[in-house]
Amino acid sequence: MNRQCTVWGLSAALLGISGVANADVEWWLIFGGGEQPNREMFYADASSVVELKKESGMKEFPKTVDVLQIHEAASGPEYVNYQFQFQCESKLMRVVIATAHMRSGTNVMAPAPPGWFPLRYNWTQQPYQFACHPENRTKNGMFNVNARGADVAQMCEITRRMIWKNPPVDSAVKERPSASVMRDIQTLLGAPGQ
């Protein structure tokens, strides 16, 4: 994907956003990949990055971040919402929420792996870098999409129509079973087996 064209296209598309639901939301594109018709885009909300209280036995204050993963494949979920927590110095992560929003309108909550586990060398490095090293966001290939206040539905619409240039997906498309979606989410997270 040509990054500069994507930046220009996304910026132009976002200039037309109106009717914001939450003016505090600040979306950043943190990762994207795949080939048509199986592309994915990952966005993180800078306003969601906050330092939390230390729990008993922790050496540091964990940070939290909300991530939105938008799927192109018609058989997959429309998008997945994640909430991660990171112990930055220890490079530990915890998945608080992983919810797939299916095209049929149903939600599938993947069971979060229990407790803290070592950060994997996969796409979860990007939200870790985003939350723990905000000064390096641009250097790490992330960019602010200037969509302050855009809601999830608007981000999905912009990604599909303006970036991927896809027509709307027919909601009658046969979805994969929920168990398959949950298994894919757990694999994608690189979380230890249940």
Coordinates of C-alpha atoms in Angstrom, one line a residue:
M1 CA 0.0 0.0 0.0
N2 CA 1.5 3.4 -1.0
R3 CA 1.7 5.1 2.3
Q4 CA 1.7 8.7 1.0
C5 CA -1.4 8.1 -1.2
T6 CA -3.1 6.5 1.8
V7 CA -2.3 9.5 4.0
W8 CA -3.7 11.9 1.4
G9 CA -6.8 9.9 0.7
L10 CA -7.5 9.4 4.4
S11 CA -6.9 13.0 5.2
A12 CA -9.2 14.2 2.4
A13 CA -11.9 11.8 3.4
L14 CA -11.8 12.8 7.0
L15 CA -12.2 16.5 6.1
G16 CA -15.8 15.7 5.3
I17 CA -16.7 14.2 8.7
S18 CA -19.5 15.9 10.5
G19 CA -21.8 15.1 13.4
V20 CA -19.1 13.8 15.7
A21 CA -20.1 11.6 18.6
N22 CA -17.1 12.1 20.9
A23 CA -14.9 15.2 20.3
D24 CA -12.1 13.7 22.4
V25 CA -11.4 10.7 20.2
E26 CA -8.1 11.1 18.3
W27 CA -7.5 8.4 15.7
W28 CA -4.1 7.3 14.5
L29 CA -3.4 4.7 11.8
I30 CA -1.0 2.4 13.5
F31 CA -0.8 -0.6 11.2
G32 CA -2.3 -2.0 8.0
G33 CA -1.8 -5.0 5.9
G34 CA -3.1 -7.7 3.6
E35 CA -4.1 -7.9 0.0
Q36 CA -7.5 -7.3 -1.5
P37 CA -10.0 -8.7 -0.5
N38 CA -8.4 -9.5 2.9
R39 CA -7.0 -6.2 4.0
E40 CA -7.0 -4.9 7.6
M41 CA -6.4 -1.5 9.1
F42 CA -5.6 -0.9 12.7
Y43 CA -6.3 2.5 14.4
A44 CA -5.6 3.6 18.0
D45 CA -7.3 6.3 19.9
A46 CA -4.7 8.7 21.5
S47 CA -7.3 10.0 23.9
S48 CA -7.7 6.5 25.4
V49 CA -4.0 6.3 26.4
V50 CA -4.0 6.8 30.2
E51 CA -1.8 5.7 33.0
L52 CA -3.7 3.4 35.4
K53 CA -3.2 2.6 39.1
K54 CA -0.6 0.1 40.1
E55 CA -2.0 -3.2 41.2
S56 CA -0.5 -5.1 44.0
G57 CA 2.9 -6.5 43.1
M58 CA 3.4 -4.3 40.0
K59 CA 6.7 -2.4 39.6
E60 CA 5.1 0.3 37.3
F61 CA 1.9 2.0 36.4
P62 CA 0.3 0.3 33.4
K63 CA -1.0 2.2 30.4
T64 CA -4.2 1.5 28.5
V65 CA -5.1 2.0 24.8
D66 CA -8.2 1.3 22.7
V67 CA -7.6 -0.2 19.2
L68 CA -10.0 -0.6 16.3
Q69 CA -9.3 -3.3 13.6
I70 CA -11.3 -2.9 10.4
H71 CA -11.7 -6.0 8.2
E72 CA -12.2 -6.0 4.5
A73 CA -13.1 -9.7 4.1
A74 CA -16.9 -10.1 3.8
S75 CA -16.9 -13.4 5.7
G76 CA -15.2 -11.8 8.7
P77 CA -16.3 -9.4 11.3
E78 CA -16.9 -5.8 10.2
Y79 CA -14.5 -4.6 13.0
V80 CA -13.0 -5.7 16.3
N81 CA -12.6 -3.4 19.3
Y82 CA -9.7 -4.1 21.6
Q83 CA -8.6 -2.6 24.9
F84 CA -5.0 -3.4 25.9
Q85 CA -3.0 -2.6 29.0
F86 CA 0.8 -2.5 28.9
Q87 CA 3.5 -2.6 31.6
C88 CA 5.9 -0.6 29.4
E89 CA 9.2 -1.2 31.1
S90 CA 8.4 -4.9 31.7
K91 CA 7.0 -5.4 28.2
L92 CA 4.0 -7.2 29.5
M93 CA 0.5 -6.9 28.1
R94 CA -3.0 -7.7 29.1
V95 CA -6.1 -7.9 26.8
V96 CA -9.0 -6.4 28.6
I97 CA -11.6 -6.5 25.8
A98 CA -11.7 -8.1 22.3
T99 CA -15.1 -7.8 20.8
A100 CA -15.9 -8.7 17.2
H101 CA -18.8 -6.8 15.7
M102 CA -20.3 -9.0 12.9
R103 CA -21.9 -7.6 9.8
S104 CA -25.2 -9.2 10.9
G105 CA -25.2 -6.8 13.9
T106 CA -24.2 -9.4 16.5
N107 CA -21.3 -9.0 18.8
V108 CA -18.9 -11.8 19.7
M109 CA -16.8 -11.3 22.8
A110 CA -13.6 -13.3 22.7
P111 CA -12.5 -14.5 26.1
A112 CA -9.6 -12.4 27.2
P113 CA -6.4 -14.4 28.1
P114 CA -6.0 -14.4 31.9
G115 CA -3.6 -12.1 33.5
W116 CA -0.4 -10.5 32.1
F117 CA 1.8 -12.1 29.5
P118 CA 5.0 -11.2 27.6
L119 CA 4.5 -8.9 24.6
R120 CA 4.6 -10.9 21.4
Y121 CA 6.5 -10.0 18.3
N122 CA 3.4 -9.5 16.2
W123 CA 1.1 -6.6 15.4
T124 CA 0.5 -6.0 19.1
Q125 CA 3.9 -4.3 19.1
Q126 CA 2.2 -1.3 17.4
P127 CA -0.3 -0.5 20.2
Y128 CA 2.5 -1.1 22.7
Q129 CA 4.7 1.4 20.9
F130 CA 1.8 3.8 20.5
A131 CA 0.9 3.7 24.2
C132 CA 4.4 3.4 25.7
H133 CA 6.5 5.5 23.4
P134 CA 4.2 8.3 22.1
E135 CA 7.2 10.5 21.1
N136 CA 8.1 7.9 18.5
R137 CA 4.7 7.5 16.8
T138 CA 5.6 9.2 13.5
K139 CA 9.1 7.5 13.5
N140 CA 7.3 4.1 13.9
G141 CA 5.2 4.7 10.7
M142 CA 2.0 5.8 12.5
F143 CA 0.1 9.0 11.6
N144 CA -2.7 11.1 13.0
V145 CA -5.6 10.8 10.6
N146 CA -7.1 14.1 11.7
A147 CA -10.4 12.5 12.5
R148 CA -10.9 14.0 16.0
G149 CA -14.3 12.9 17.2
A150 CA -15.0 10.4 14.4
D151 CA -17.0 7.4 15.7
V152 CA -16.3 3.7 14.8
A153 CA -19.0 3.7 12.1
Q154 CA -17.4 6.7 10.4
M155 CA -13.9 5.1 10.6
C156 CA -15.3 1.9 9.0
E157 CA -17.1 3.9 6.3
I158 CA -14.0 6.0 5.5
T159 CA -11.7 3.0 5.4
R160 CA -14.0 1.0 3.1
R161 CA -15.2 3.6 0.7
M162 CA -12.4 6.2 0.6
I163 CA -9.2 4.1 1.2
W164 CA -10.1 0.6 -0.1
K165 CA -12.7 2.0 -2.6
N166 CA -15.0 -0.9 -1.8
P167 CA -18.8 -0.8 -2.3
P168 CA -20.9 -1.6 0.8
V169 CA -20.8 -5.2 1.9
D170 CA -24.1 -7.1 1.6
S171 CA -25.1 -8.0 5.2
A172 CA -26.6 -11.2 3.8
V173 CA -23.1 -12.6 3.2
K174 CA -22.6 -15.8 5.1
E175 CA -20.5 -15.1 8.2
R176 CA -18.1 -17.5 9.7
P177 CA -19.2 -19.2 13.0
S178 CA -18.5 -17.2 16.2
A179 CA -16.1 -19.9 17.4
S180 CA -14.0 -19.5 14.3
V181 CA -13.9 -15.7 14.8
M182 CA -12.9 -16.1 18.5
R183 CA -10.2 -18.5 17.5
D184 CA -8.8 -16.1 14.9
I185 CA -8.8 -13.2 17.4
Q186 CA -6.9 -15.3 20.0
T187 CA -4.4 -16.3 17.3
L188 CA -4.0 -12.7 16.1
L189 CA -3.3 -11.6 19.6
G190 CA -0.6 -14.2 20.0
A191 CA -2.0 -14.9 23.5
P192 CA -0.9 -18.0 25.3
G193 CA -3.3 -20.9 24.9
Q194 CA -6.3 -21.2 27.2

